[in-house]
CSV table of C-alpha atoms and ligand atoms in Angstrom, one decimal:
chain,number,residue,atom,x,y,z
A,1,MET,CA,-15.9,4.8,-12.2
A,2,THR,CA,-18.6,3.1,-10.3
A,3,THR,CA,-18.7,3.5,-6.5
A,4,THR,CA,-20.8,1.8,-3.9
A,5,LEU,CA,-20.9,2.3,-0.2
A,6,ARG,CA,-19.4,-1.2,0.4
A,7,HIS,CA,-17.0,0.2,3.0
A,8,HIS,CA,-19.7,2.1,4.9
A,9,GLY,CA,-19.2,1.9,8.7
A,10,ARG,CA,-15.7,0.6,8.3
A,11,THR,CA,-12.3,2.0,9.4
A,12,ALA,CA,-9.3,1.8,7.1
A,13,LEU,CA,-5.6,2.6,7.6
A,14,VAL,CA,-3.5,3.1,4.4
A,15,THR,CA,0.3,3.5,5.0
A,16,GLY,CA,1.8,6.0,2.7
A,17,GLY,CA,-1.7,7.3,2.0
A,18,SER,CA,-0.6,10.9,1.5
A,19,ARG,CA,0.7,10.6,-2.1
A,20,GLY,CA,0.8,8.4,-5.1
A,21,ILE,CA,-0.9,5.0,-5.1
A,22,GLY,CA,-1.7,5.3,-1.4
A,23,ARG,CA,-3.5,8.6,-1.9
A,24,GLY,CA,-5.6,6.9,-4.7
A,25,ILE,CA,-6.5,4.1,-2.3
A,26,CYS,CA,-7.5,6.6,0.5
A,27,LEU,CA,-9.8,8.5,-1.9
A,28,ARG,CA,-11.5,5.4,-3.2
A,29,LEU,CA,-12.0,3.8,0.2
A,30,ALA,CA,-13.4,7.1,1.5
A,31,ARG,CA,-15.7,7.5,-1.5
A,32,GLU,CA,-17.1,4.0,-0.6
A,33,GLY,CA,-17.9,5.0,2.9
A,34,ALA,CA,-14.8,4.2,5.0
A,35,LEU,CA,-13.3,6.4,7.7
A,36,VAL,CA,-9.7,6.6,6.4
A,37,ALA,CA,-6.5,7.0,8.4
A,38,VAL,CA,-4.1,8.6,5.9
A,39,HIS,CA,-0.6,7.7,7.1
A,40,TYR,CA,2.5,9.6,6.0
A,41,GLY,CA,6.2,9.7,7.0
A,42,HIS,CA,7.6,13.0,6.1
A,43,ASP,CA,5.3,15.2,4.0
A,44,ARG,CA,2.6,16.4,6.4
A,45,ALA,CA,1.3,18.9,3.8
A,46,ALA,CA,0.6,16.1,1.4
A,47,ALA,CA,-1.3,14.1,4.0
A,48,GLU,CA,-3.4,17.1,5.0
A,49,ARG,CA,-4.2,17.8,1.3
A,50,THR,CA,-5.4,14.2,0.9
A,51,VAL,CA,-7.5,14.5,4.1
A,52,LYS,CA,-9.0,17.8,2.9
A,53,GLU,CA,-9.8,16.3,-0.5
A,54,ILE,CA,-11.7,13.5,1.1
A,55,GLU,CA,-13.6,15.9,3.4
A,56,THR,CA,-14.4,18.1,0.4
A,57,GLU,CA,-16.0,15.1,-1.3
A,58,GLY,CA,-18.1,14.5,1.9
A,59,GLY,CA,-15.9,11.7,3.2
A,60,ARG,CA,-14.2,11.2,6.6
A,61,ALA,CA,-10.4,11.0,7.2
A,62,PHE,CA,-7.6,11.9,9.5
A,63,ALA,CA,-3.8,12.0,9.1
A,64,VAL,CA,-1.5,9.7,11.0
A,65,HIS,CA,2.2,10.4,11.3
A,66,ALA,CA,5.0,7.8,11.7
A,67,GLU,CA,8.3,7.5,10.0
A,68,LEU,CA,8.7,3.8,8.9
A,69,GLY,CA,12.0,2.0,8.7
A,70,VAL,CA,13.2,3.2,12.1
A,71,PRO,CA,13.1,1.3,15.5
A,72,GLY,CA,9.7,1.4,17.1
A,73,ASP,CA,8.0,2.5,13.9
A,74,ALA,CA,5.0,0.2,14.2
A,75,ASP,CA,4.3,1.2,17.8
A,76,THR,CA,4.6,4.9,16.9
A,77,LEU,CA,2.1,4.3,14.0
A,78,TRP,CA,-0.5,2.5,16.1
A,79,ALA,CA,-0.2,5.0,19.0
A,80,ALA,CA,-0.9,7.8,16.5
A,81,PHE,CA,-3.7,5.9,14.9
A,82,ASP,CA,-5.4,5.1,18.3
A,83,ARG,CA,-5.1,8.8,19.4
A,84,GLU,CA,-6.5,10.2,16.1
A,85,LEU,CA,-9.2,7.7,15.9
A,86,ALA,CA,-10.4,8.5,19.4
A,87,ALA,CA,-10.2,12.2,18.6
A,88,SER,CA,-12.5,11.6,15.6
A,89,GLY,CA,-15.1,10.1,17.9
A,90,ALA,CA,-15.1,6.7,16.1
A,91,VAL,CA,-15.1,3.4,18.0
A,92,PRO,CA,-11.7,1.8,18.5
A,93,GLY,CA,-10.5,-0.9,16.0
A,94,LEU,CA,-9.9,-1.4,12.3
A,95,ASP,CA,-11.5,-3.2,9.4
A,96,VAL,CA,-9.0,-2.7,6.5
A,97,LEU,CA,-5.2,-2.4,6.7
A,98,VAL,CA,-3.4,-1.5,3.5
A,99,ASN,CA,0.4,-1.8,3.6
A,100,ASN,CA,1.3,0.5,0.8
A,101,ALA,CA,4.2,2.7,1.9
A,102,GLY,CA,7.4,1.8,0.2
A,103,ILE,CA,10.6,3.0,-1.3
A,104,THR,CA,12.6,1.8,-4.3
A,105,LEU,CA,16.3,1.1,-4.7
A,106,PRO,CA,17.5,1.5,-8.3
A,107,ARG,CA,20.8,-0.4,-8.0
A,108,THR,CA,22.1,-3.7,-9.5
A,109,VAL,CA,23.5,-6.3,-7.1
A,110,ALA,CA,27.1,-4.9,-7.6
A,111,ASP,CA,26.2,-1.5,-6.4
A,112,VAL,CA,23.9,-2.0,-3.4
A,113,THR,CA,25.5,-1.0,-0.1
A,114,GLU,CA,24.7,-2.8,3.2
A,115,GLU,CA,23.0,0.4,4.5
A,116,GLU,CA,20.8,0.6,1.4
A,117,TYR,CA,19.9,-3.0,1.6
A,118,ASP,CA,18.9,-2.7,5.3
A,119,ARG,CA,17.0,0.5,4.5
A,120,VAL,CA,14.8,-0.9,1.7
A,121,PHE,CA,14.0,-4.0,3.8
A,122,ALA,CA,13.3,-1.9,6.9
A,123,VAL,CA,10.7,0.2,5.1
A,124,ASN,CA,9.2,-2.3,2.6
A,125,THR,CA,9.3,-5.5,4.7
A,126,ARG,CA,10.1,-5.1,8.4
A,127,ALA,CA,7.7,-2.2,8.9
A,128,PRO,CA,4.7,-4.0,7.4
A,129,PHE,CA,5.5,-7.1,9.3
A,130,PHE,CA,5.4,-5.4,12.7
A,131,ILE,CA,2.5,-3.1,11.7
A,132,ILE,CA,0.5,-6.3,10.9
A,133,GLN,CA,1.7,-8.0,14.1
A,134,ARG,CA,0.4,-5.0,16.2
A,135,ALA,CA,-2.8,-4.7,14.1
A,136,LEU,CA,-4.0,-8.2,15.0
A,137,GLY,CA,-5.6,-7.1,18.2
A,138,ARG,CA,-7.2,-4.1,16.6
A,139,LEU,CA,-8.5,-5.8,13.4
A,140,ARG,CA,-12.1,-6.8,13.6
A,141,ASP,CA,-13.2,-10.3,12.4
A,142,GLY,CA,-14.3,-10.1,8.8
A,143,GLY,CA,-11.7,-7.5,7.9
A,144,SER,CA,-8.9,-7.5,5.4
A,145,ILE,CA,-5.2,-6.9,5.0
A,146,VAL,CA,-3.9,-5.8,1.6
A,147,SER,CA,-0.2,-5.3,0.9
A,148,ILE,CA,1.1,-3.5,-2.1
A,149,SER,CA,3.8,-5.7,-3.7
A,150,SER,CA,5.2,-5.2,-7.2
A,151,GLY,CA,4.9,-7.0,-10.6
A,152,ALA,CA,8.7,-6.9,-10.5
A,153,ALA,CA,8.7,-9.4,-7.6
A,154,ARG,CA,7.7,-12.2,-10.1
A,155,ILE,CA,10.2,-11.5,-12.9
A,156,ALA,CA,13.9,-11.0,-13.3
A,157,TYR,CA,14.6,-7.4,-12.7
A,158,PRO,CA,18.3,-6.9,-12.0
A,159,ALA,CA,18.1,-3.1,-12.0
A,160,ILE,CA,16.1,-3.1,-8.7
A,161,VAL,CA,17.1,-6.5,-7.3
A,162,ALA,CA,17.0,-5.6,-3.5
A,163,TYR,CA,13.7,-3.9,-3.9
A,164,THR,CA,12.2,-6.9,-5.6
A,165,MET,CA,13.5,-9.2,-2.8
A,166,SER,CA,11.9,-6.9,-0.2
A,167,LYS,CA,8.5,-7.3,-2.0
A,168,GLY,CA,9.0,-11.1,-2.4
A,169,ALA,CA,9.2,-11.4,1.3
A,170,LEU,CA,5.9,-9.5,1.7
A,171,ASP,CA,4.3,-11.9,-0.8
A,172,THR,CA,5.4,-14.9,1.3
A,173,LEU,CA,4.1,-13.2,4.5
A,174,THR,CA,0.7,-12.9,2.8
A,175,LEU,CA,0.4,-16.7,2.3
A,176,SER,CA,1.1,-17.6,6.0
A,177,LEU,CA,-1.1,-14.8,7.3
A,178,ALA,CA,-4.0,-15.8,5.1
A,179,LYS,CA,-3.9,-19.3,6.6
A,180,GLU,CA,-3.6,-18.0,10.2
A,181,LEU,CA,-6.3,-15.4,10.0
A,182,GLY,CA,-8.8,-17.4,7.9
A,183,PRO,CA,-10.7,-18.6,11.0
A,184,ARG,CA,-11.4,-15.0,11.9
A,185,GLY,CA,-12.8,-14.3,8.4
A,186,ILE,CA,-9.9,-11.9,7.7
A,187,THR,CA,-8.7,-12.0,4.1
A,188,VAL,CA,-5.0,-11.3,3.4
A,189,ASN,CA,-3.8,-10.6,-0.2
A,190,THR,CA,-1.2,-8.7,-2.1
A,191,VAL,CA,-1.8,-6.4,-5.1
A,192,ALA,CA,1.1,-6.0,-7.5
A,193,PRO,CA,1.2,-2.8,-9.6
A,194,GLY,CA,3.3,-2.4,-12.7
A,195,PHE,CA,4.6,0.9,-14.0
A,196,THR,CA,2.4,3.4,-12.3
A,197,GLU,CA,2.4,7.2,-12.6
A,198,THR,CA,3.7,8.4,-9.2
A,199,GLU,CA,6.7,10.2,-7.8
A,200,ILE,CA,8.5,7.0,-6.8
A,201,ASN,CA,10.1,6.8,-10.2
A,202,PRO,CA,11.6,10.2,-11.3
A,203,THR,CA,12.8,8.7,-14.6
A,204,LEU,CA,9.1,8.8,-15.7
A,205,GLN,CA,9.7,12.5,-16.4
A,206,ASN,CA,11.9,11.4,-19.3
A,207,PRO,CA,9.7,11.0,-22.5
A,208,GLN,CA,11.6,8.1,-23.8
A,209,VAL,CA,11.3,6.2,-20.5
A,210,ARG,CA,7.6,7.0,-20.3
A,211,GLN,CA,7.1,5.7,-23.8
A,212,ALA,CA,9.0,2.5,-23.2
A,213,LEU,CA,7.3,1.7,-19.9
A,214,SER,CA,3.9,2.6,-21.4
A,215,ALA,CA,4.5,0.2,-24.3
A,216,ALA,CA,5.2,-2.6,-21.7
A,217,SER,CA,1.5,-2.8,-20.8
A,218,VAL,CA,-0.8,-4.4,-23.3
A,219,PHE,CA,-3.0,-1.3,-22.9
A,220,GLY,CA,-0.1,0.9,-24.1
A,221,ARG,CA,-0.1,3.3,-21.1
A,222,LEU,CA,1.2,3.7,-17.6
A,223,GLY,CA,-1.0,2.7,-14.7
A,224,THR,CA,-2.6,5.4,-12.6
A,225,PRO,CA,-3.1,5.3,-8.8
A,226,ALA,CA,-6.9,5.0,-9.5
A,227,ASP,CA,-6.3,1.8,-11.5
A,228,ILE,CA,-4.6,0.2,-8.5
A,229,ALA,CA,-7.1,1.8,-6.0
A,230,ASP,CA,-10.1,0.2,-7.7
A,231,ILE,CA,-8.6,-3.2,-7.3
A,232,VAL,CA,-7.5,-2.7,-3.7
A,233,SER,CA,-11.0,-1.5,-2.7
A,234,PHE,CA,-12.6,-4.6,-4.2
A,235,VAL,CA,-10.0,-7.0,-2.6
A,236,ALA,CA,-10.5,-5.2,0.8
A,237,SER,CA,-14.3,-5.5,0.6
A,238,ASP,CA,-16.8,-8.1,1.7
A,239,GLU,CA,-17.5,-8.9,-2.0
A,240,ALA,CA,-14.0,-10.5,-2.1
A,241,ARG,CA,-14.5,-12.4,1.1
A,242,TRP,CA,-13.7,-15.8,-0.7
A,243,VAL,CA,-10.3,-14.6,-2.0
A,244,THR,CA,-7.4,-14.9,0.3
A,245,GLY,CA,-3.7,-15.7,0.2
A,246,GLN,CA,-3.5,-14.4,-3.4
A,247,TRP,CA,-1.0,-12.3,-5.4
A,248,ILE,CA,-3.1,-10.2,-7.7
A,249,ASP,CA,-1.4,-8.9,-10.8
A,250,ALA,CA,-2.3,-5.2,-11.3
A,251,THR,CA,0.3,-4.4,-13.9
A,252,GLY,CA,-2.0,-3.8,-16.9
A,253,GLY,CA,-0.8,-7.0,-18.6
A,254,VAL,CA,2.9,-6.1,-18.5
A,255,HIS,CA,4.1,-9.7,-18.2
A,256,LEU,CA,1.7,-11.7,-20.4
A,257,GLY,CA,4.3,-12.9,-22.8
A,258,LEU,CA,5.9,-12.2,-26.2
B,301,NAP,P1,5.3,7.4,-3.8
B,301,NAP,O1,4.5,8.2,-4.7
B,301,NAP,O2,6.8,7.6,-3.6
B,301,NAP,O3,4.6,7.5,-2.3
B,301,NAP,C1,5.2,6.8,-1.3
B,301,NAP,C2,4.3,6.9,0.0
B,301,NAP,O4,4.9,6.1,1.1
B,301,NAP,C3,4.2,8.3,0.5
B,301,NAP,O5,3.0,8.5,1.1
B,301,NAP,C4,5.3,8.4,1.6
B,301,NAP,O6,5.0,9.4,2.6
B,301,NAP,C5,5.3,7.0,2.1
B,301,NAP,N1,6.6,6.6,2.6
B,301,NAP,C6,7.7,6.4,1.9
B,301,NAP,N2,8.8,6.1,2.7
B,301,NAP,C7,8.3,6.2,4.0
B,301,NAP,C8,8.9,6.0,5.3
B,301,NAP,N3,10.2,5.8,5.4
B,301,NAP,N4,8.1,6.2,6.4
B,301,NAP,C9,6.8,6.5,6.2
B,301,NAP,N5,6.2,6.7,5.0
B,301,NAP,C10,6.9,6.5,3.9
B,301,NAP,O7,5.2,5.8,-4.1
B,301,NAP,P2,4.1,5.0,-4.9
B,301,NAP,O8,4.6,4.9,-6.3
B,301,NAP,O9,2.7,5.5,-4.7
B,301,NAP,O10,4.3,3.5,-4.3
B,301,NAP,C11,3.4,3.0,-3.4
B,301,NAP,C12,3.6,1.5,-3.2
B,301,NAP,O11,3.4,0.9,-4.5
B,301,NAP,C13,5.1,1.2,-2.8
B,301,NAP,O12,5.0,0.1,-1.9
B,301,NAP,C14,5.7,0.8,-4.1
B,301,NAP,O13,6.8,-0.1,-3.9
B,301,NAP,C15,4.6,0.1,-4.9
B,301,NAP,N6,4.7,0.1,-6.3
B,301,NAP,C16,4.8,1.2,-7.0
B,301,NAP,C17,5.0,1.1,-8.4
B,301,NAP,C18,5.1,2.4,-9.3
B,301,NAP,O14,5.4,2.3,-10.5
B,301,NAP,N7,4.7,3.6,-8.8
B,301,NAP,C19,5.1,-0.1,-9.0
B,301,NAP,C20,5.0,-1.3,-8.3
B,301,NAP,C21,4.8,-1.2,-6.9
B,301,NAP,P3,6.1,10.5,2.9
B,301,NAP,O15,6.5,11.1,1.7
B,301,NAP,O16,5.4,11.4,3.8
B,301,NAP,O17,7.2,9.8,3.7
């Protein structure tokens, strides 16, 4: 892994930064100099572990609590962010927003209930929409917004259909935002992981499932949070200032063809 200090002097917020892919993104951004707000919804201990890990490596981070998918979630998140940022002594504002928190819904169309449908959209689509809306006044010009979509949003994937729809909406939001925020030098992109080793998919504990999903990548393995974090860090950096409105495949070549 090569690291630079390309995020030095910048402030980043990663939703769902406590575990999984989000944790990997937090570690990477912090290693590259950012002050990182590690957001979590329920597992405070996991968020504190990630903050501690960053501090042990010499980086700077603080935890931000807000349950997403409930009324007022975006306001709760930004109030907590503003409070913790001020407590850290940093200047107000933000350079990098990573919309990463998400949940899955492993059901075919026949089995999805109205409550489950609303829930997956509330967490995966509605929350990032209003988090971004309320970020606009805080984001500094030249910053970036990266949303974590899914490779499954661009293929037929009946087993998780409502989940893929929720990510498809995020992809469309990215396009409009990229156009609107271009004049401020703010880039807006989505990064789409494939099968990645985290807790979101408990079936990965099953050796047969692991083998099948590993074989789906041309590299013959599951993705790791670090695989995704490296891409997000680049996309969020000034080195990627000429890339916006893009859907970036980070699946390890899962859908290249037969
Ligand atoms: P994960 O290991 O389950 O972690 C999810 C993170 O999101 C945790 O930090 C969790 O914090 C937070 N979160 C979940 N629901 C929340 C809620 N209601 N309110 C606030 N925070 C919430 O998941 P992951 O695999 O790293 O997934 C991260 C992103 O990548 C998701 O958007 C997912 O859709 C996407 N993705 C993952 C894969 C994969 O194979 N892993 C593939 C494609 C896309 P708390 O536990 O504290 O609530």
